[in-house]
JSON list of C-alpha atoms in Angstrom, two decimals:
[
{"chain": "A", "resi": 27, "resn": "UNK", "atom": "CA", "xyz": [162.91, 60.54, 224.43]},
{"chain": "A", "resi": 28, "resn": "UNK", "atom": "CA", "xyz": [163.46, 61.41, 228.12]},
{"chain": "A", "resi": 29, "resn": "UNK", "atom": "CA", "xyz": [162.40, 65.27, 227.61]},
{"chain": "A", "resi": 30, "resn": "UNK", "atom": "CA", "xyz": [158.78, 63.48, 227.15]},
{"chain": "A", "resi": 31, "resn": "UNK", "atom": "CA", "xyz": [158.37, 62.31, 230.66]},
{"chain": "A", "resi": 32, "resn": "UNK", "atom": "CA", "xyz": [159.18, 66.35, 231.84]},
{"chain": "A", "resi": 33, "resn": "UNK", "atom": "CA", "xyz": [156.33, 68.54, 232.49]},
{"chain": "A", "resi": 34, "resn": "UNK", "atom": "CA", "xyz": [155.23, 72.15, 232.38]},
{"chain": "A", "resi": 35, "resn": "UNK", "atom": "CA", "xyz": [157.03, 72.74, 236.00]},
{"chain": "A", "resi": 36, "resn": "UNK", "atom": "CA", "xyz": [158.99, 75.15, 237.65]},
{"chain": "A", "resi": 37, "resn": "UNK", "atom": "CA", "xyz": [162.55, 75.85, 236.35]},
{"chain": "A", "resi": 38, "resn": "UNK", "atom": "CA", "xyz": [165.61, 74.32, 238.28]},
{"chain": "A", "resi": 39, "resn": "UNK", "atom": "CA", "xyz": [166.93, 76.51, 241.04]},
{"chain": "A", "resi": 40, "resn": "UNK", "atom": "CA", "xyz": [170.46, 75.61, 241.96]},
{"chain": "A", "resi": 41, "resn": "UNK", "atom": "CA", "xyz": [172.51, 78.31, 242.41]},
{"chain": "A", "resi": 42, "resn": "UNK", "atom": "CA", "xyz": [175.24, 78.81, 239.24]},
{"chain": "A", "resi": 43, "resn": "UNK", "atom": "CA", "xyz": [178.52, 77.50, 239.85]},
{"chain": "A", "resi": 44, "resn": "UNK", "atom": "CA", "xyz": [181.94, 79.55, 238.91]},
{"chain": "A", "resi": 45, "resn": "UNK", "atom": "CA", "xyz": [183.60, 79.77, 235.87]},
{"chain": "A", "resi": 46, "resn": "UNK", "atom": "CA", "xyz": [187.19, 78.58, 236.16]},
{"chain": "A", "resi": 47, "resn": "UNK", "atom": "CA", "xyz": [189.52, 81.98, 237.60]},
{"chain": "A", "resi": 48, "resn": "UNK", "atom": "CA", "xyz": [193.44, 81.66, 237.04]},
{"chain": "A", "resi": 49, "resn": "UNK", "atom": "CA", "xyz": [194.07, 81.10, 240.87]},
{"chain": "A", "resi": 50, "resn": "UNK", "atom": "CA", "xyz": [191.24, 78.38, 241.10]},
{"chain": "A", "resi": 51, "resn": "UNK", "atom": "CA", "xyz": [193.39, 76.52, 238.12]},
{"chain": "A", "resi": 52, "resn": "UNK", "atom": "CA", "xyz": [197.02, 77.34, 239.11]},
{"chain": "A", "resi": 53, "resn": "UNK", "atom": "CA", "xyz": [195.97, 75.92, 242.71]},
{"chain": "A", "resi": 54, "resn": "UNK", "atom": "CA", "xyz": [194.13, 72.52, 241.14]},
{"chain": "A", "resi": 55, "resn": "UNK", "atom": "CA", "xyz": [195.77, 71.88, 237.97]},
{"chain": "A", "resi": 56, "resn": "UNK", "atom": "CA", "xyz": [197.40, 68.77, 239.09]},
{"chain": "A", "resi": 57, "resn": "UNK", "atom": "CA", "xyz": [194.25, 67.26, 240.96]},
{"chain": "A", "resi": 58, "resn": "UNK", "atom": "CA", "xyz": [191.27, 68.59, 238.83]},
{"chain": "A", "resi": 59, "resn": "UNK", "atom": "CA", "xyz": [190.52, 68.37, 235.63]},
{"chain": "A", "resi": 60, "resn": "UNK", "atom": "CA", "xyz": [189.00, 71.39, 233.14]},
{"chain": "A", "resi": 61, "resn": "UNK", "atom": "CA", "xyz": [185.92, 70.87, 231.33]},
{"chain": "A", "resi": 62, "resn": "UNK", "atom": "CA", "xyz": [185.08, 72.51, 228.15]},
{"chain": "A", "resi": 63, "resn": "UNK", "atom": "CA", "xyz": [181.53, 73.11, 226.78]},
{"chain": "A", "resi": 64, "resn": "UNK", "atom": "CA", "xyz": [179.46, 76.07, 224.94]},
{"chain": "A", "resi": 65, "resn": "UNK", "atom": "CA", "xyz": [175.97, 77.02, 226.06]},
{"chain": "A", "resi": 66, "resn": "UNK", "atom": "CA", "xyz": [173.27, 78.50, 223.63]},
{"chain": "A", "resi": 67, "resn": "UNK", "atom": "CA", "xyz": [170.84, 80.16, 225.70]},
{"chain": "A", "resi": 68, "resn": "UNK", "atom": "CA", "xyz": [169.04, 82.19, 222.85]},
{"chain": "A", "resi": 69, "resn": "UNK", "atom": "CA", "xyz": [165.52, 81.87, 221.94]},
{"chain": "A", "resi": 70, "resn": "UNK", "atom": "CA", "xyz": [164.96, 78.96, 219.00]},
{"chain": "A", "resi": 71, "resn": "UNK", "atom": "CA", "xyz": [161.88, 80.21, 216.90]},
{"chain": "A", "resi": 72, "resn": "UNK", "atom": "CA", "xyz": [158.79, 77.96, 215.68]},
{"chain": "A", "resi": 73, "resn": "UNK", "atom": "CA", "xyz": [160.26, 74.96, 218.21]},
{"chain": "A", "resi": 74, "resn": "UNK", "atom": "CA", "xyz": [157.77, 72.20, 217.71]},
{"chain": "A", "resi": 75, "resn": "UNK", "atom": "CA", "xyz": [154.68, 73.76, 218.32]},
{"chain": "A", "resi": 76, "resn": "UNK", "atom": "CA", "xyz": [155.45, 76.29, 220.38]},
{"chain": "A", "resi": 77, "resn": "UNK", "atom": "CA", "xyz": [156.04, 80.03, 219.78]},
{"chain": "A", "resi": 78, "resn": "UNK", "atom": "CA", "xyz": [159.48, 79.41, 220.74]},
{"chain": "A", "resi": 79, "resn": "UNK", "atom": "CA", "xyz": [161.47, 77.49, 223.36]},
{"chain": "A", "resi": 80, "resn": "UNK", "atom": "CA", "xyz": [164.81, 79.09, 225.02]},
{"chain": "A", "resi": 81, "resn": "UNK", "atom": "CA", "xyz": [167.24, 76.53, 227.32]},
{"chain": "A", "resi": 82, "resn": "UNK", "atom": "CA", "xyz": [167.37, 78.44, 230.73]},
{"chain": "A", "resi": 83, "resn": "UNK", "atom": "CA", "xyz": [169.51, 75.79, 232.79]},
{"chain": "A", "resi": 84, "resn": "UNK", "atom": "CA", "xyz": [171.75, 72.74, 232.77]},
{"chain": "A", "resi": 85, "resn": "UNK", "atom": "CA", "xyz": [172.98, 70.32, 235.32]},
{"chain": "A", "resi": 86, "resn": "UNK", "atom": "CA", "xyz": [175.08, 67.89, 235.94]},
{"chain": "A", "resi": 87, "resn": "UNK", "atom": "CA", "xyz": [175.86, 64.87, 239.07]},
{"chain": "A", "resi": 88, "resn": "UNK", "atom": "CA", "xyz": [179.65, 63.89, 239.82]},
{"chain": "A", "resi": 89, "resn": "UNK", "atom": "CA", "xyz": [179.06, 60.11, 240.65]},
{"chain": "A", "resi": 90, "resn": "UNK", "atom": "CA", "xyz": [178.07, 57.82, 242.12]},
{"chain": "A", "resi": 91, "resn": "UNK", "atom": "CA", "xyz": [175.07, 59.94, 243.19]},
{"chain": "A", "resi": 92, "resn": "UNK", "atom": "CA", "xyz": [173.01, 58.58, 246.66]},
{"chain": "A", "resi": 93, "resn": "UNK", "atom": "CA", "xyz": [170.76, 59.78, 247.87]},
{"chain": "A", "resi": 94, "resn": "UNK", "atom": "CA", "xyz": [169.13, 59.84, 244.11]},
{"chain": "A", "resi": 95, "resn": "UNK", "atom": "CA", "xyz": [166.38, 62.82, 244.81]},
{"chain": "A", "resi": 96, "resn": "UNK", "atom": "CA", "xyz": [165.76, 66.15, 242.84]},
{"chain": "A", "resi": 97, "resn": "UNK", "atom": "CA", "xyz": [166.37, 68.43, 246.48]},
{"chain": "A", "resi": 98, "resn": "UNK", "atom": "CA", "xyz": [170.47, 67.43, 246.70]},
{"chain": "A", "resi": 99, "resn": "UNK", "atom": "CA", "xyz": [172.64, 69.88, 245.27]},
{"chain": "A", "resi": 100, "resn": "UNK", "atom": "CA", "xyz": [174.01, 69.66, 242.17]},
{"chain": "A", "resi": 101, "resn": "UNK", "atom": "CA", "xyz": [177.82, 69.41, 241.41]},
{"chain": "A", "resi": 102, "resn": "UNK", "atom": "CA", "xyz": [177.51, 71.64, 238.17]},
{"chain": "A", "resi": 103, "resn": "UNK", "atom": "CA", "xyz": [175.27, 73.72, 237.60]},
{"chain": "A", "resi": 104, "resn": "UNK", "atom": "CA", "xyz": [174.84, 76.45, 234.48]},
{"chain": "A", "resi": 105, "resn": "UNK", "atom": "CA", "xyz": [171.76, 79.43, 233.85]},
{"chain": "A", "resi": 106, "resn": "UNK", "atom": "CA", "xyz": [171.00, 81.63, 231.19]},
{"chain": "A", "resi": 107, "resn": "UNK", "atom": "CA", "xyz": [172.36, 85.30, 231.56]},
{"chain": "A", "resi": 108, "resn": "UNK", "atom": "CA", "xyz": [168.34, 86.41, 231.33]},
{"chain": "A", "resi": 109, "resn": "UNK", "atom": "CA", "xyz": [164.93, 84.53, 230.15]},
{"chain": "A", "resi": 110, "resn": "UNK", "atom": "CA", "xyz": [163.90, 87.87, 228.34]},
{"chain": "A", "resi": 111, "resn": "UNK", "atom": "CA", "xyz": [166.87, 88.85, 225.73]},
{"chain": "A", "resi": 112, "resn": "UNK", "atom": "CA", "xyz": [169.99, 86.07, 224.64]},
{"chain": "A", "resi": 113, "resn": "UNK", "atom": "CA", "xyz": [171.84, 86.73, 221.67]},
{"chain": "A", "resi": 114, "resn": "UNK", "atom": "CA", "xyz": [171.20, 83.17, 219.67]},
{"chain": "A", "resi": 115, "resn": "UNK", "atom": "CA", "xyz": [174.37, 81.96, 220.00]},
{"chain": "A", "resi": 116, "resn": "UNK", "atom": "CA", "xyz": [177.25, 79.86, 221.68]},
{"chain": "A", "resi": 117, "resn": "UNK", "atom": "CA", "xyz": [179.17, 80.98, 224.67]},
{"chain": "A", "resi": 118, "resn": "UNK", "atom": "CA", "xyz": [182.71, 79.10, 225.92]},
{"chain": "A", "resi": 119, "resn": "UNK", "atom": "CA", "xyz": [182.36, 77.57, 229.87]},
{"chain": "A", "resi": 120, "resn": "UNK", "atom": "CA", "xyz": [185.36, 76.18, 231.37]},
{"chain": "A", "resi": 121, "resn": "UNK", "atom": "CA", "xyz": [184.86, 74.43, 235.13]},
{"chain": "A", "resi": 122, "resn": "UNK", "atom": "CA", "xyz": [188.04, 73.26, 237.19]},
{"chain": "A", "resi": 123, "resn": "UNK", "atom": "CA", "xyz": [186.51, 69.69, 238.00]},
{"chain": "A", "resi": 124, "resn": "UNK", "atom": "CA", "xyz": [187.54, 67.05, 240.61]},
{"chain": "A", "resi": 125, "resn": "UNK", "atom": "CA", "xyz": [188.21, 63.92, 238.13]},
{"chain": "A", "resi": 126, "resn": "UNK", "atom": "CA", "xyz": [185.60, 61.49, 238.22]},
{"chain": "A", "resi": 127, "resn": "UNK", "atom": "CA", "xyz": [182.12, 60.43, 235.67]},
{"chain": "A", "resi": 128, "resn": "UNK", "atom": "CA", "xyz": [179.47, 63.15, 235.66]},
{"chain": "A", "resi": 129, "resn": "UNK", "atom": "CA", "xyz": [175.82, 62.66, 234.61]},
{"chain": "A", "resi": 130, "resn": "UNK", "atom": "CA", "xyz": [173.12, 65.09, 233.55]},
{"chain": "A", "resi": 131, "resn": "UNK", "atom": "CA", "xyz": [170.76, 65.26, 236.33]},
{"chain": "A", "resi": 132, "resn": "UNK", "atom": "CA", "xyz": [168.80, 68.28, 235.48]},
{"chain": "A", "resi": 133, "resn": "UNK", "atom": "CA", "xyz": [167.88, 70.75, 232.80]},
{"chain": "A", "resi": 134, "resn": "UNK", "atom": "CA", "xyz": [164.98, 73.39, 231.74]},
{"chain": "A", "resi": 135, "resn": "UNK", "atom": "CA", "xyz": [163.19, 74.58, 228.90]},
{"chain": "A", "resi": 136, "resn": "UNK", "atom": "CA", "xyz": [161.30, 77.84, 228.80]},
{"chain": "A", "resi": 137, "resn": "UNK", "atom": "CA", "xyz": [159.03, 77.50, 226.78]},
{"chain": "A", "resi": 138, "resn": "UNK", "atom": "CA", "xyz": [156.02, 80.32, 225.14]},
{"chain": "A", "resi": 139, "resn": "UNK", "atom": "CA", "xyz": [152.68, 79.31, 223.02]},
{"chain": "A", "resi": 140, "resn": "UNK", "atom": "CA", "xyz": [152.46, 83.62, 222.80]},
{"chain": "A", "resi": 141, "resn": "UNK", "atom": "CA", "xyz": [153.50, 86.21, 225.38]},
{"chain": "A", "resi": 142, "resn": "UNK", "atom": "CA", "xyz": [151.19, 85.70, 228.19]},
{"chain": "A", "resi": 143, "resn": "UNK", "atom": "CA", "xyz": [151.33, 82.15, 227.61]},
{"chain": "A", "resi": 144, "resn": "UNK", "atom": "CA", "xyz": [154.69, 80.39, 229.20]},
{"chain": "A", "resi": 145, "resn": "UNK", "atom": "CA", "xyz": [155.82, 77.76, 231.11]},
{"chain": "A", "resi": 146, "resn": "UNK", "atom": "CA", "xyz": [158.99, 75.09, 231.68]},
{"chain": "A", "resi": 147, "resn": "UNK", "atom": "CA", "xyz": [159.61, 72.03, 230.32]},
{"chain": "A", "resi": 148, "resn": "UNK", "atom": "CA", "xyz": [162.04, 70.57, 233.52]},
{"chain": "A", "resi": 149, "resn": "UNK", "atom": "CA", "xyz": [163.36, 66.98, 233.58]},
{"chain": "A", "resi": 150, "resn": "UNK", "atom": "CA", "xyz": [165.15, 66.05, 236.81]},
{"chain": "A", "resi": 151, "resn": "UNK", "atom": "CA", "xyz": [166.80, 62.83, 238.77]},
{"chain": "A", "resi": 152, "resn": "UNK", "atom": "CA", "xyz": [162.99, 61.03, 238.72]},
{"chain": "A", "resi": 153, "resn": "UNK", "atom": "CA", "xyz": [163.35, 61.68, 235.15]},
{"chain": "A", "resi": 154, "resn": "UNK", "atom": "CA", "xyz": [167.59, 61.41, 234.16]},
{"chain": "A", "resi": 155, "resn": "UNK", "atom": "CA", "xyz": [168.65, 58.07, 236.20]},
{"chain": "A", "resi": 156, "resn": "UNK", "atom": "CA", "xyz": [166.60, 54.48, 235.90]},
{"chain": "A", "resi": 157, "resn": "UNK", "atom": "CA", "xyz": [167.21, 52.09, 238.40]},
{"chain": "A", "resi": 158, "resn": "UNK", "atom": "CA", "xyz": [169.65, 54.33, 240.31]},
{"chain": "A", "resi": 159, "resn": "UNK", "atom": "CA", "xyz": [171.86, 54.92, 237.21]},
{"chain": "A", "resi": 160, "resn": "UNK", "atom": "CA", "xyz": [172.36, 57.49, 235.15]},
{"chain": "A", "resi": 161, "resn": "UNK", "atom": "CA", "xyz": [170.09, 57.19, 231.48]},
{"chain": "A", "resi": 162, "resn": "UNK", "atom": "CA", "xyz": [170.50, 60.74, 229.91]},
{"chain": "A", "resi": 163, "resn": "UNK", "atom": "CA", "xyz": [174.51, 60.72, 229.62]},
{"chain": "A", "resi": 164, "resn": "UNK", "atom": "CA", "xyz": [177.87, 61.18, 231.19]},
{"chain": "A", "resi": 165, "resn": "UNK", "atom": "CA", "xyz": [181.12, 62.75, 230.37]},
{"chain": "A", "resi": 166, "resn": "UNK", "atom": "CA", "xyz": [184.39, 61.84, 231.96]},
{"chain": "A", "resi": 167, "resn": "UNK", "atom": "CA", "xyz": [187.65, 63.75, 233.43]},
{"chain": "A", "resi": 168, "resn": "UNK", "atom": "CA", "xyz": [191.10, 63.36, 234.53]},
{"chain": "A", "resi": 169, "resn": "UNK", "atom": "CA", "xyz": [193.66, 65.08, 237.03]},
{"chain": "A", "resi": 170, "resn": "UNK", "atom": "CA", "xyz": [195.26, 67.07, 235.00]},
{"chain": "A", "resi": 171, "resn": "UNK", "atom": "CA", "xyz": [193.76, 66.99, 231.67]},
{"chain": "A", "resi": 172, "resn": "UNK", "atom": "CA", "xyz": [191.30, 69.76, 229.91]},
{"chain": "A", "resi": 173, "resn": "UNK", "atom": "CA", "xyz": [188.68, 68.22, 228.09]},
{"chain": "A", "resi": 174, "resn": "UNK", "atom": "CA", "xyz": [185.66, 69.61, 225.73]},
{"chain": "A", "resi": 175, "resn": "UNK", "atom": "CA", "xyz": [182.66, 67.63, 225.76]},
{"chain": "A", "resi": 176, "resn": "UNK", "atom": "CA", "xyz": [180.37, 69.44, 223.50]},
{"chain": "A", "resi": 177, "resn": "UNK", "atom": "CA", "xyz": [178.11, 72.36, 222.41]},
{"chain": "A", "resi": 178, "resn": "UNK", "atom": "CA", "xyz": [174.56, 72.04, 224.23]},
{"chain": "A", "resi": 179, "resn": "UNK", "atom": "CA", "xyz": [171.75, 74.18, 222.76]},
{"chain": "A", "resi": 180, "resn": "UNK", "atom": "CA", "xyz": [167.85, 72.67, 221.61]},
{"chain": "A", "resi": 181, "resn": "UNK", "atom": "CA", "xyz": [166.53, 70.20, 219.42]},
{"chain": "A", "resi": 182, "resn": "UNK", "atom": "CA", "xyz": [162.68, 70.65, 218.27]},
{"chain": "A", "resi": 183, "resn": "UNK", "atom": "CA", "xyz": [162.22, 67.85, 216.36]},
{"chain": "A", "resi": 184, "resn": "UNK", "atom": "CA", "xyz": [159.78, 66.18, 218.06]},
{"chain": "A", "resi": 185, "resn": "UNK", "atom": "CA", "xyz": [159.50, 68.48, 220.88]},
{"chain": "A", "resi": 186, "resn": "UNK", "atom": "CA", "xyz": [161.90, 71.05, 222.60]},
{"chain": "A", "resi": 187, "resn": "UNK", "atom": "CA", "xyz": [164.69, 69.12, 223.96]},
{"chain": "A", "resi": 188, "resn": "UNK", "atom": "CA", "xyz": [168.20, 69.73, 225.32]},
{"chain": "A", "resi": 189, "resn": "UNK", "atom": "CA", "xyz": [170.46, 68.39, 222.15]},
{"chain": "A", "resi": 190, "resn": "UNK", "atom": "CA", "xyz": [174.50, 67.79, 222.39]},
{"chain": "A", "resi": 191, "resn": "UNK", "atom": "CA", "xyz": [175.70, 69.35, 219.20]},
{"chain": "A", "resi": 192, "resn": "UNK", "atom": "CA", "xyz": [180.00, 69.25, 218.42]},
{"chain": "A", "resi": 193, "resn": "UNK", "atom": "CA", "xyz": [182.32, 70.76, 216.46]},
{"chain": "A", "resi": 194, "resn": "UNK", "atom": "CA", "xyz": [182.59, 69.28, 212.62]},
{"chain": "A", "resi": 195, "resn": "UNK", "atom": "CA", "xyz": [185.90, 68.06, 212.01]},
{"chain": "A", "resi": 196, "resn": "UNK", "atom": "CA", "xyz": [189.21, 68.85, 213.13]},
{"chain": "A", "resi": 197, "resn": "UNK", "atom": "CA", "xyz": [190.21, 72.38, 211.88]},
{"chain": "A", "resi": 198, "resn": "UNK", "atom": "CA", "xyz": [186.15, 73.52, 213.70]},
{"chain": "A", "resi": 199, "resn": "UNK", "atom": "CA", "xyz": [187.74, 72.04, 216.98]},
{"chain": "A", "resi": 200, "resn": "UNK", "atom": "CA", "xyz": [190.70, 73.99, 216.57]},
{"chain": "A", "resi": 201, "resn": "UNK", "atom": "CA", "xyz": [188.68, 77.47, 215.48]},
{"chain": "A", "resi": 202, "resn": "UNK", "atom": "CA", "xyz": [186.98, 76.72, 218.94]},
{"chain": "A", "resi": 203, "resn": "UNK", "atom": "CA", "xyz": [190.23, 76.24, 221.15]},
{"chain": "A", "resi": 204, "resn": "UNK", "atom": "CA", "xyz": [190.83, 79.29, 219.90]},
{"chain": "A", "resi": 205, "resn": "UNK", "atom": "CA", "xyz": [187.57, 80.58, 221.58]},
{"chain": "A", "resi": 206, "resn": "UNK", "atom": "CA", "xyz": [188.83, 79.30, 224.51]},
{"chain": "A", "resi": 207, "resn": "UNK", "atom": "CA", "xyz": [192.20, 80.41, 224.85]},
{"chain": "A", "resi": 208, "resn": "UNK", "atom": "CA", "xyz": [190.80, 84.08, 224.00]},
{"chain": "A", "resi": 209, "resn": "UNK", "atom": "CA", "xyz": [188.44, 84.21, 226.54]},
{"chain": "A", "resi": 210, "resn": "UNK", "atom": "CA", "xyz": [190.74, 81.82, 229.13]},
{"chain": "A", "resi": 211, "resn": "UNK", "atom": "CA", "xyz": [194.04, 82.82, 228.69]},
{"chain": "A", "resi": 212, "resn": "UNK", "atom": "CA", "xyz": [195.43, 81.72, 231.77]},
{"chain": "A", "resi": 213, "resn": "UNK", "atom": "CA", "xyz": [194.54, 77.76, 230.83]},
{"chain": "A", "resi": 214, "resn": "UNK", "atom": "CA", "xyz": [197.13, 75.31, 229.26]},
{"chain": "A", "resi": 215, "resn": "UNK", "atom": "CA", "xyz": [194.79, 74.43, 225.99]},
{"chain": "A", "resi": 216, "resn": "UNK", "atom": "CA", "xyz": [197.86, 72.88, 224.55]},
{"chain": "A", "resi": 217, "resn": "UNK", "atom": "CA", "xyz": [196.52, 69.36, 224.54]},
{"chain": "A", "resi": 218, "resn": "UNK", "atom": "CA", "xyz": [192.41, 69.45, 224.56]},
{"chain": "A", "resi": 219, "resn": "UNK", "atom": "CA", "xyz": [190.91, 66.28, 224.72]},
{"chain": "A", "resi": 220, "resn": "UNK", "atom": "CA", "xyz": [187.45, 66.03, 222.11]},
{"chain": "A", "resi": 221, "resn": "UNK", "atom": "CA", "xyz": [185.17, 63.59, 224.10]},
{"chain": "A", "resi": 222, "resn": "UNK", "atom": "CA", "xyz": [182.12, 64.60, 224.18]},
{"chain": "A", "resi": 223, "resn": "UNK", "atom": "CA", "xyz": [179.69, 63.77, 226.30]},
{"chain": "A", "resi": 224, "resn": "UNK", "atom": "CA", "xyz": [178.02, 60.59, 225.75]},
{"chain": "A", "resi": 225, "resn": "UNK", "atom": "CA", "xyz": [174.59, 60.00, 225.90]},
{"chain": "A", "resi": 226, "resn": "UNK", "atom": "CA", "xyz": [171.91, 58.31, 223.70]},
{"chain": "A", "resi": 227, "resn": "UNK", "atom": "CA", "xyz": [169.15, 60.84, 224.42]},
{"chain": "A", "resi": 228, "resn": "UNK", "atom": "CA", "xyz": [171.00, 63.89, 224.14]},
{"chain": "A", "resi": 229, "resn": "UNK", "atom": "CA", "xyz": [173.09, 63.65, 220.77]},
{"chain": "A", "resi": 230, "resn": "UNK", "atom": "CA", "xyz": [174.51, 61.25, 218.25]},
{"chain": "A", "resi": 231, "resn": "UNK", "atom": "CA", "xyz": [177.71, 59.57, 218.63]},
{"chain": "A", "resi": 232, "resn": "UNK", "atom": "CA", "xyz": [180.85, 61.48, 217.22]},
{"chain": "A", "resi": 233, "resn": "UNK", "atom": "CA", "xyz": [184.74, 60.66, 217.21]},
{"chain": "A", "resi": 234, "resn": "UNK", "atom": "CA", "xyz": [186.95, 63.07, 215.80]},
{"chain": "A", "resi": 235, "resn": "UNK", "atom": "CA", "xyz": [189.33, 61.77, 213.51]},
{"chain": "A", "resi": 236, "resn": "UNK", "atom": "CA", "xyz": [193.00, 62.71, 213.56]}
]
């Protein structure tokens, strides 16, 4: 798996970019697109080894990306609220998006063997694109369209690794729409798209049927 190539480093430091506001989409809704996703940045206990691991930051490239270096900004970018204390579970994220293919360029992994023990587990571009293309996964988006490409959290399976989890089944997606329309209310979630994003590293395949 990719996360094997990423070392005890230093955590990614791109600043955070904005949540979707209801000016940002009245003023873009015909040109950008809104992605959907849920974050867990809690603490996952026993990961693999360690004491446990907690996912501190995720990032993602709006392609084609050149120069391919781990210095150029990133077009999305999401942190943890705090390293110290995360409630273990999944918080909605909606980003007005100009339409295009995005790819996971970065993401970080706090991880603790005990409490004076802790360091980051950070992959990158040296580590996310082969050959100049992306290798950990993309997700796509239309003008226009609102589209929820997953649930992102940890998998410590073989070691602590960002993992692509999804809603199960069609009346789960729905329950989460819901989510979002509570905490967005200003957004048109009359027609969400389910693709998630796709990757081979990251999560398993899924289609939701109608």
């Amino acid at each position: 798996m990719l996360t094997a190539c990423a070392g005890i480093t230093q955590p990614i430091k791109f600043e955070a970019s904005s949540i979707v506001t209801e000016d940002t989409y009245l003023n873009t809704k015909k040109t950008n697109g809104v992605v959907l996703l849920d974050v867990n940045w809690g603490r996952w206990w026993g990961c693999s080894g360690y004491e446990n691991a907690q996912l501190i930051s995720l990032a993602f490239d709006r392609l084609p990306m050149s120069p391919i270096n781990n210095e150029a900004e990133r077009t999305l970018v999401l942190h943890s609220p705090s390293r110290l204390a995360v409630d273990p579970e999944f918080i909605n994220y909606a980003y007005s998006l100009e339409p295009g293919v995005y790819a996971i360029s970065a993401f970080s992994i706090k991880v603790a063997k005990s409490i004076s023990s802790v360091g980051f587990l950070t992959a990158q571009r040296d580590k996310l694109y082969s050959e100049g293309k992306p290798a950990g996964g993309t997700f796509s988006v239309k003008p226009g369209e609102v589209v929820f490409i997953g649930n992102f959290y940890l998998d410590c399976t073989y070691g602590p690794t960002l993992w692509r989890y999804h809603s199960d089944g069609k009346e789960a997606f729905e329950d989460q729409v819901s989510e979002y329309s509570n905490r967005f209310p200003y957004l048109d979630l009359s027609n969400v798209q389910f693709r998630l994003f796709k990757t081979k590293e990251f999560g398993n395949d899924y289609e939701l049927v109608p």
